[in-house]
PDB file of C-alpha atoms and ligand atoms in Angstrom:
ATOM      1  CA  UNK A   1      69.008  -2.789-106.931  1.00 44.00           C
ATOM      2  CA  UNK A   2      67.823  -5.795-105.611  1.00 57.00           C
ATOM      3  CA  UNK A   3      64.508  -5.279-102.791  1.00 73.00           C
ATOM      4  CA  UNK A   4      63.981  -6.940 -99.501  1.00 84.00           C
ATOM      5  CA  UNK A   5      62.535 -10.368 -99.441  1.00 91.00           C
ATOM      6  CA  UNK A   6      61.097 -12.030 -96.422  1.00 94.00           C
ATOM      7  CA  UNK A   7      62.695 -15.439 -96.160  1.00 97.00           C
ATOM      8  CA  UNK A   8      61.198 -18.416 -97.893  1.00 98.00           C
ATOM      9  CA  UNK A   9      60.669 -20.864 -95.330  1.00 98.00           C
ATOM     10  CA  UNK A  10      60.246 -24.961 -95.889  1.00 98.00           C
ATOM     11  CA  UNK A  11      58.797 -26.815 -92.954  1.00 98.00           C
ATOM     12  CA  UNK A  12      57.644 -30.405 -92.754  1.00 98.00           C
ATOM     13  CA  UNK A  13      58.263 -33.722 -91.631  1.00 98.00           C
ATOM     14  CA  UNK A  14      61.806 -35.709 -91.865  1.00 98.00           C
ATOM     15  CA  UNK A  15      62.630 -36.616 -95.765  1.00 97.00           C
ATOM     16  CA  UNK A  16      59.804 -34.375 -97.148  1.00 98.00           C
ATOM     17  CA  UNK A  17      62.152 -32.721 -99.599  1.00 97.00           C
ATOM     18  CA  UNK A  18      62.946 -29.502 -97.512  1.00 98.00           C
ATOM     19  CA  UNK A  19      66.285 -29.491 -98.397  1.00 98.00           C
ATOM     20  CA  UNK A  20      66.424 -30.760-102.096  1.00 98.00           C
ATOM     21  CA  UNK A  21      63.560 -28.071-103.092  1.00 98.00           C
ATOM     22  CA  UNK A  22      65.354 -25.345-100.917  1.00 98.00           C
ATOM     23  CA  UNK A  23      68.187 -25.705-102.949  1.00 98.00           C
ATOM     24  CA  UNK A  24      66.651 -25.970-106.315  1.00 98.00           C
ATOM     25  CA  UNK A  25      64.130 -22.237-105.393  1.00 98.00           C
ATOM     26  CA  UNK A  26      67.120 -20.313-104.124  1.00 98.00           C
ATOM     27  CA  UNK A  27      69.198 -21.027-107.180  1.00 98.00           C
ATOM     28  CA  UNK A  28      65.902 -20.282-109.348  1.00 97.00           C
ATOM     29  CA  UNK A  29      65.267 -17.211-107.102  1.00 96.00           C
ATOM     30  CA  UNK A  30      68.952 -16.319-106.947  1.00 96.00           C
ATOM     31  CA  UNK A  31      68.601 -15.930-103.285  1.00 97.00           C
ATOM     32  CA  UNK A  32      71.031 -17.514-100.527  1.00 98.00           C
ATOM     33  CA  UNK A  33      70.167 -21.335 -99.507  1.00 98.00           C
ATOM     34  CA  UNK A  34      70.488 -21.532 -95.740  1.00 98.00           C
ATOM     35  CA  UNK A  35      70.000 -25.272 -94.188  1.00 98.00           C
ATOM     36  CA  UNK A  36      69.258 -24.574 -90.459  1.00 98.00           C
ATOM     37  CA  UNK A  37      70.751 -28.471 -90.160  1.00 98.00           C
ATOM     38  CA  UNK A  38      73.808 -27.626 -91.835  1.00 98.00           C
ATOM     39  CA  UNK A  39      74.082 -24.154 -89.632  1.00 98.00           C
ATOM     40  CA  UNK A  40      73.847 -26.024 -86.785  1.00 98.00           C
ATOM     41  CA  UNK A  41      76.514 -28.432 -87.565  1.00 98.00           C
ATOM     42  CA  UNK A  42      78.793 -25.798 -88.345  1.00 97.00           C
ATOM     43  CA  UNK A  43      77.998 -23.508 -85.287  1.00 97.00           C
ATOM     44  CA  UNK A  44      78.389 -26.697 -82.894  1.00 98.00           C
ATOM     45  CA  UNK A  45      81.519 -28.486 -84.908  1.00 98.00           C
ATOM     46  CA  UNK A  46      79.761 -31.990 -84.986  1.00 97.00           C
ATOM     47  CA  UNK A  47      76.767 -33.863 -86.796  1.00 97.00           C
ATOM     48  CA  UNK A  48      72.960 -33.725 -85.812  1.00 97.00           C
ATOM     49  CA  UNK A  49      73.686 -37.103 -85.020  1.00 96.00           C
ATOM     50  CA  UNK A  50      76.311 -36.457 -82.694  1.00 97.00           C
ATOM     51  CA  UNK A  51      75.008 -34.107 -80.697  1.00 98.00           C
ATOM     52  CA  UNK A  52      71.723 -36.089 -79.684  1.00 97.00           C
ATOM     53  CA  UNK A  53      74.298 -38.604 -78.613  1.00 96.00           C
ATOM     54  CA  UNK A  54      76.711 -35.883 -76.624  1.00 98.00           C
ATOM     55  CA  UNK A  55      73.669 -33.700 -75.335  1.00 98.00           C
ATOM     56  CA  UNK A  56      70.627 -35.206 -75.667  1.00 97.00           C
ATOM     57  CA  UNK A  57      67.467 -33.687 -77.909  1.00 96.00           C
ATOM     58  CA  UNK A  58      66.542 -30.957 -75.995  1.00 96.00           C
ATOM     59  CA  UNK A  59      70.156 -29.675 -75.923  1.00 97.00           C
ATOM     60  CA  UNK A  60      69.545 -29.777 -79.849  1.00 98.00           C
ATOM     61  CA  UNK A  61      66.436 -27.571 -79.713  1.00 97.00           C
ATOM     62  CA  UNK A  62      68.074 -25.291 -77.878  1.00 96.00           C
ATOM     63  CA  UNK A  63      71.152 -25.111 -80.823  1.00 97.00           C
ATOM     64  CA  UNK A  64      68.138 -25.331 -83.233  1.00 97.00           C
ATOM     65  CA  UNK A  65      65.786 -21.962 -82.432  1.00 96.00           C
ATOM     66  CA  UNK A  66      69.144 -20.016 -81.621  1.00 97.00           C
ATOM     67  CA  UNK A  67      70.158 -21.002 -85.470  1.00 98.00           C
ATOM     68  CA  UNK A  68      66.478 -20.316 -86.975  1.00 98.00           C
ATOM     69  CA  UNK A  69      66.864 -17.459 -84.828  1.00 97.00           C
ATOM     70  CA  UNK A  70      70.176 -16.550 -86.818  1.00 97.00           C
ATOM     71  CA  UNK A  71      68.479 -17.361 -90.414  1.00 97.00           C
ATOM     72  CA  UNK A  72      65.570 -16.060 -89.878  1.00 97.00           C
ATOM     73  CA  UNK A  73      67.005 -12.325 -90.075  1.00 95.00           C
ATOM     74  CA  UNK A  74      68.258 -12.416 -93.446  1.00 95.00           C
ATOM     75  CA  UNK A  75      66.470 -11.097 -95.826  1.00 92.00           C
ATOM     76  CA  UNK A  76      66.273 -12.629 -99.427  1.00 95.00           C
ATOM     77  CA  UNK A  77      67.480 -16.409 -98.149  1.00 97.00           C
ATOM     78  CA  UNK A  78      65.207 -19.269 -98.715  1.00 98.00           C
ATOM     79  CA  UNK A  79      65.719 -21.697 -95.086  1.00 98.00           C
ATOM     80  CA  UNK A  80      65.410 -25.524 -94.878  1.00 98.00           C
ATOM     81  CA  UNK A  81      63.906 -25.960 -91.149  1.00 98.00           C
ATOM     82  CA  UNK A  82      64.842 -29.453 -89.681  1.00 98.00           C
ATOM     83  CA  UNK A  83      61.371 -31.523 -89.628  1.00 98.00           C
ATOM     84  CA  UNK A  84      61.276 -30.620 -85.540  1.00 98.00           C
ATOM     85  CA  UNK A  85      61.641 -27.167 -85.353  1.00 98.00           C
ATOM     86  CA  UNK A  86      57.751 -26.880 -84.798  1.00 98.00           C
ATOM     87  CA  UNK A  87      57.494 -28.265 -81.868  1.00 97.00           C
ATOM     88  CA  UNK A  88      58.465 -24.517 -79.432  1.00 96.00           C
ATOM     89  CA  UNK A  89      55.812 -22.640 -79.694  1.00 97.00           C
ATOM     90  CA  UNK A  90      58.363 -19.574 -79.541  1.00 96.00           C
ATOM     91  CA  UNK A  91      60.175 -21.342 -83.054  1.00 96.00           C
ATOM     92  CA  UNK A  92      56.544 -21.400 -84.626  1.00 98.00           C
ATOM     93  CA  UNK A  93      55.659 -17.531 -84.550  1.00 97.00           C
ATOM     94  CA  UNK A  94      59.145 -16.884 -85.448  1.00 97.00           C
ATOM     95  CA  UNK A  95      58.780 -18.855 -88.558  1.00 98.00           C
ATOM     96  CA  UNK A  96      55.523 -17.233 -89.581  1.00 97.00           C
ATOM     97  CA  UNK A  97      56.119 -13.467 -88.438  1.00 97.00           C
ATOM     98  CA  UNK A  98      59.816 -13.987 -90.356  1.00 97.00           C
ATOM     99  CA  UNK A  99      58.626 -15.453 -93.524  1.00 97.00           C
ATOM    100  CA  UNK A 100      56.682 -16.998 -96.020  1.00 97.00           C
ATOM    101  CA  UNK A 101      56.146 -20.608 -95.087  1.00 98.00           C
ATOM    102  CA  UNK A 102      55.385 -23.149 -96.752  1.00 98.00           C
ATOM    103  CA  UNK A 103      54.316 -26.603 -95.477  1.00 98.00           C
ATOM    104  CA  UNK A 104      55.630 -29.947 -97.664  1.00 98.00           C
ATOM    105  CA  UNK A 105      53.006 -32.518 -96.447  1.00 98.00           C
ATOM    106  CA  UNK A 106      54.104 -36.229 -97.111  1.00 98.00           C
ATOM    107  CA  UNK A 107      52.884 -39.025 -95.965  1.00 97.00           C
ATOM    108  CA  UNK A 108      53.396 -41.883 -93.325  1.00 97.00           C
ATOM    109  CA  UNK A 109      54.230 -44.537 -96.116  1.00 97.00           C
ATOM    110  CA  UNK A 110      56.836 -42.111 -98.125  1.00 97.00           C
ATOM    111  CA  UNK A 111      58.482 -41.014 -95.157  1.00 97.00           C
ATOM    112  CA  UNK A 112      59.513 -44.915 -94.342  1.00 96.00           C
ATOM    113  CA  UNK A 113      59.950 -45.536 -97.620  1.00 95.00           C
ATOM    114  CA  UNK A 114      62.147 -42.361 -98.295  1.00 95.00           C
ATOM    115  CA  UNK A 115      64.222 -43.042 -94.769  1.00 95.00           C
ATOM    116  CA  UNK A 116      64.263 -46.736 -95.442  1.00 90.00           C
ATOM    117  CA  UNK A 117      67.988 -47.507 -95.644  1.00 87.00           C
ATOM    118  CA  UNK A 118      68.937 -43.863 -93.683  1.00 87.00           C
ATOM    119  CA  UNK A 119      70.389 -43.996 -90.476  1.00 85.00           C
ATOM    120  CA  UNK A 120      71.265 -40.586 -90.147  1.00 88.00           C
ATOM    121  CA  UNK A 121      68.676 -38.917 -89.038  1.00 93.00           C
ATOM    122  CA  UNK A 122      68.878 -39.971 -84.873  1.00 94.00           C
ATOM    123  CA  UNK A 123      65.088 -39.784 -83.687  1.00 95.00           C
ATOM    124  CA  UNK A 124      63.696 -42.545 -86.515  1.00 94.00           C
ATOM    125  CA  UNK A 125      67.354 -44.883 -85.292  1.00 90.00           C
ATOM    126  CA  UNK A 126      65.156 -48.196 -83.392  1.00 89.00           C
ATOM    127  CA  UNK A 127      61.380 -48.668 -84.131  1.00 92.00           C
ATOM    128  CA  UNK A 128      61.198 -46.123 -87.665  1.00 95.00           C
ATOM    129  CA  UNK A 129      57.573 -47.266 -88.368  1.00 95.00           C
ATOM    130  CA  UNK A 130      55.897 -46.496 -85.033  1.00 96.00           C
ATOM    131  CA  UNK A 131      58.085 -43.271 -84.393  1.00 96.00           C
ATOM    132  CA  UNK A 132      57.032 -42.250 -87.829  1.00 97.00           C
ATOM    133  CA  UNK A 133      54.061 -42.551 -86.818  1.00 97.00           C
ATOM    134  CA  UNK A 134      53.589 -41.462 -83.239  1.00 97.00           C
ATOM    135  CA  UNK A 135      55.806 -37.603 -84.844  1.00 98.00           C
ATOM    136  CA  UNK A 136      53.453 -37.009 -87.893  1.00 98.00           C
ATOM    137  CA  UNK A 137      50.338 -37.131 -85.713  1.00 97.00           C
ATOM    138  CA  UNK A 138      51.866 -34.902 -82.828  1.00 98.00           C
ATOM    139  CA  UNK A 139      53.568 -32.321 -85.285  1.00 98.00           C
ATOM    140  CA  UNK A 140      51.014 -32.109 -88.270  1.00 98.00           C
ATOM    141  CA  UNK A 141      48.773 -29.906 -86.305  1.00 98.00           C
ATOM    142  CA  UNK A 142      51.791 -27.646 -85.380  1.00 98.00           C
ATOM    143  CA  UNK A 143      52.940 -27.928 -88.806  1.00 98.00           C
ATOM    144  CA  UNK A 144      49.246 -26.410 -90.043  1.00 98.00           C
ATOM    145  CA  UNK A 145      49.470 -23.868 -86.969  1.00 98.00           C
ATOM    146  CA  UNK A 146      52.792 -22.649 -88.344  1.00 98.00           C
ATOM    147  CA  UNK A 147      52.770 -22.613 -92.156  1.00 98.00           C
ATOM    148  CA  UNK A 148      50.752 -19.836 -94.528  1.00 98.00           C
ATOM    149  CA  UNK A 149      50.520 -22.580 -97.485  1.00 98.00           C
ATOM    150  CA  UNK A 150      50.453 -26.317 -97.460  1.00 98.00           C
ATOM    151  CA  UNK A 151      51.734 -27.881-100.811  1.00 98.00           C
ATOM    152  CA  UNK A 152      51.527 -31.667-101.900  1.00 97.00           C
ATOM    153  CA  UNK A 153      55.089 -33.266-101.399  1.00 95.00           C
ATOM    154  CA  UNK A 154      54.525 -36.576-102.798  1.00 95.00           C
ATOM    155  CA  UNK A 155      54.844 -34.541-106.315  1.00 95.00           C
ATOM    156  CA  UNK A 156      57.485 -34.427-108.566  1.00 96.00           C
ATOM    157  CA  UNK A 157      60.384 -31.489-107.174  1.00 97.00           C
ATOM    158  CA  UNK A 158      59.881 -29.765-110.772  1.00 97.00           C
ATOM    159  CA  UNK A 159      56.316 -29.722-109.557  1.00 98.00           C
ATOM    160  CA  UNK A 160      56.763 -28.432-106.072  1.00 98.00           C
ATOM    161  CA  UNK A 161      59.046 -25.959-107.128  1.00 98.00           C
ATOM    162  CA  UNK A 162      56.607 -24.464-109.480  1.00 98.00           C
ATOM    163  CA  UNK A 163      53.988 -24.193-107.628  1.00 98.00           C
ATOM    164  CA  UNK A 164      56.259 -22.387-104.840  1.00 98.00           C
ATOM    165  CA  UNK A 165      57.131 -19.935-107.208  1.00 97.00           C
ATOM    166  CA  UNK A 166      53.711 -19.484-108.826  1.00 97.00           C
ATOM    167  CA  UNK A 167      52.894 -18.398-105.136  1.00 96.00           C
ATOM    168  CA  UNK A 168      55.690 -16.029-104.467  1.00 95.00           C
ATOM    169  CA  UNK A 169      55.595 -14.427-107.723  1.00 92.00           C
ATOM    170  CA  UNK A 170      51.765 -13.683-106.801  1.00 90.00           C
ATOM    171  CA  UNK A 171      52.403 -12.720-103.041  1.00 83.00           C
ATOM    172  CA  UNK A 172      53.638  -9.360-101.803  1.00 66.00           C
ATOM    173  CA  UNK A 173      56.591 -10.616 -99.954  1.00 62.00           C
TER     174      UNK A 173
HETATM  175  C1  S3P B   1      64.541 -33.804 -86.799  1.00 89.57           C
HETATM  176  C2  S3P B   1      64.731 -33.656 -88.145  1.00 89.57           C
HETATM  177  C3  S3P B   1      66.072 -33.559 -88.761  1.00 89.57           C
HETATM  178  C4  S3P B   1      67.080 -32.984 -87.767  1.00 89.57           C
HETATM  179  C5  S3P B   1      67.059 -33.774 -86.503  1.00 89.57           C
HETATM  180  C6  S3P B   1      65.689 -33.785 -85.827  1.00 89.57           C
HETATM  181  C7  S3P B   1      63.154 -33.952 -86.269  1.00 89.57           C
HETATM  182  O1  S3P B   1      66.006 -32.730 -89.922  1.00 89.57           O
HETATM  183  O2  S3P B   1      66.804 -31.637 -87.508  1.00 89.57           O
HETATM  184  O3  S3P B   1      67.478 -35.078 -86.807  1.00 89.57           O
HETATM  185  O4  S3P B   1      62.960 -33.804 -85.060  1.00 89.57           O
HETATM  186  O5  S3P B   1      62.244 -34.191 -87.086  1.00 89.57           O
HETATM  187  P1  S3P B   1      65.323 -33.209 -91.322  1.00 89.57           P
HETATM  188  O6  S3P B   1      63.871 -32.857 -91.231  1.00 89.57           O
HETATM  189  O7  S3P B   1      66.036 -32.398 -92.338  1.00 89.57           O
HETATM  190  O8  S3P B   1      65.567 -34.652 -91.445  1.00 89.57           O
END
């Protein structure tokens, strides 16, 4: 019979590979891949995108812990955050008590260089450089509050995902 798992949780900035190694560790892990993005656009009917535009960002963080919220209490998922989920302080315990969280750290350079010809994502739309900027340094101390390991994202995805599991296979949750 297959035990209880805490969540595996992937925080970190905009285009640090939450997503792409999410995927890759739930399908290693056989576990279910939940993208709190994605959950979001399904529960609201519209794209990220959209509803900054309809209902402004704070509308979205609203959407955003209510779907964490939702994720959060299944066991044996691994969860893509979205890069600004740290920033309630309620989000951040969540995220810890929850699960087993793990911090991709990139940097300023490979986030503009990763986002270069994305318009997509809404907050990094006019002035990417500056905004890119001005977020890391606000949310990498929240990112360090919130995360139980910090792991090098400028590595390969092979990489990252090994190390992930090298951790979780050596953890108790
Ligand atoms: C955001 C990151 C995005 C998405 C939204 C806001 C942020 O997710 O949740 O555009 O505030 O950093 P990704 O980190 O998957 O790009």
């Amino acid at each position: 019979m297959l035990g209880l798992y805490k969540p595996i949780i992937l925080i970190g900035f905009m285009a640090s590979g939450k997503t792409t190694i999410g995927r890759k560790l739930a399908e290693i892990l056989n576990r279910k891949f939940i993208d709190t993005d994605e959950l979001i656009e399904k529960r609201e009917g519209m794209s990220i995108s959209e509803i900054f535009e309809r209902y402004g960002e704070s509308y979205f963080r609203d959407v955003e812990e209510k779907a964490i919220l939702e994720a959060v209490n299944e066991n044996n998922t691994v969860i893509a955050t979205g890069g600004g989920c740290v920033i309630r302080e309620s989000t951040r315990r969540l995220l810890k008590e929850k699960g087993i969280v793990f911090w991709l750290k990139v940097d300023a350079e490979t986030v503009l260089s990763r986002t270069n010809n994305d318009n997509t994502r809404p907050l990094l739309k006019e002035d990417k450089e500056r905004k890119i900027n001005t977020l890391l340094l606000q949310r990498e101390p929240l990112y360090i509050e919130t995360a139980h390991y910090t792991i090098d994202a400028l590595e390969s995805p092979e990489e990252i995902v090994s190390k992930i599991l090298d951790i979780v296979s050596a953890s108790s949750y």
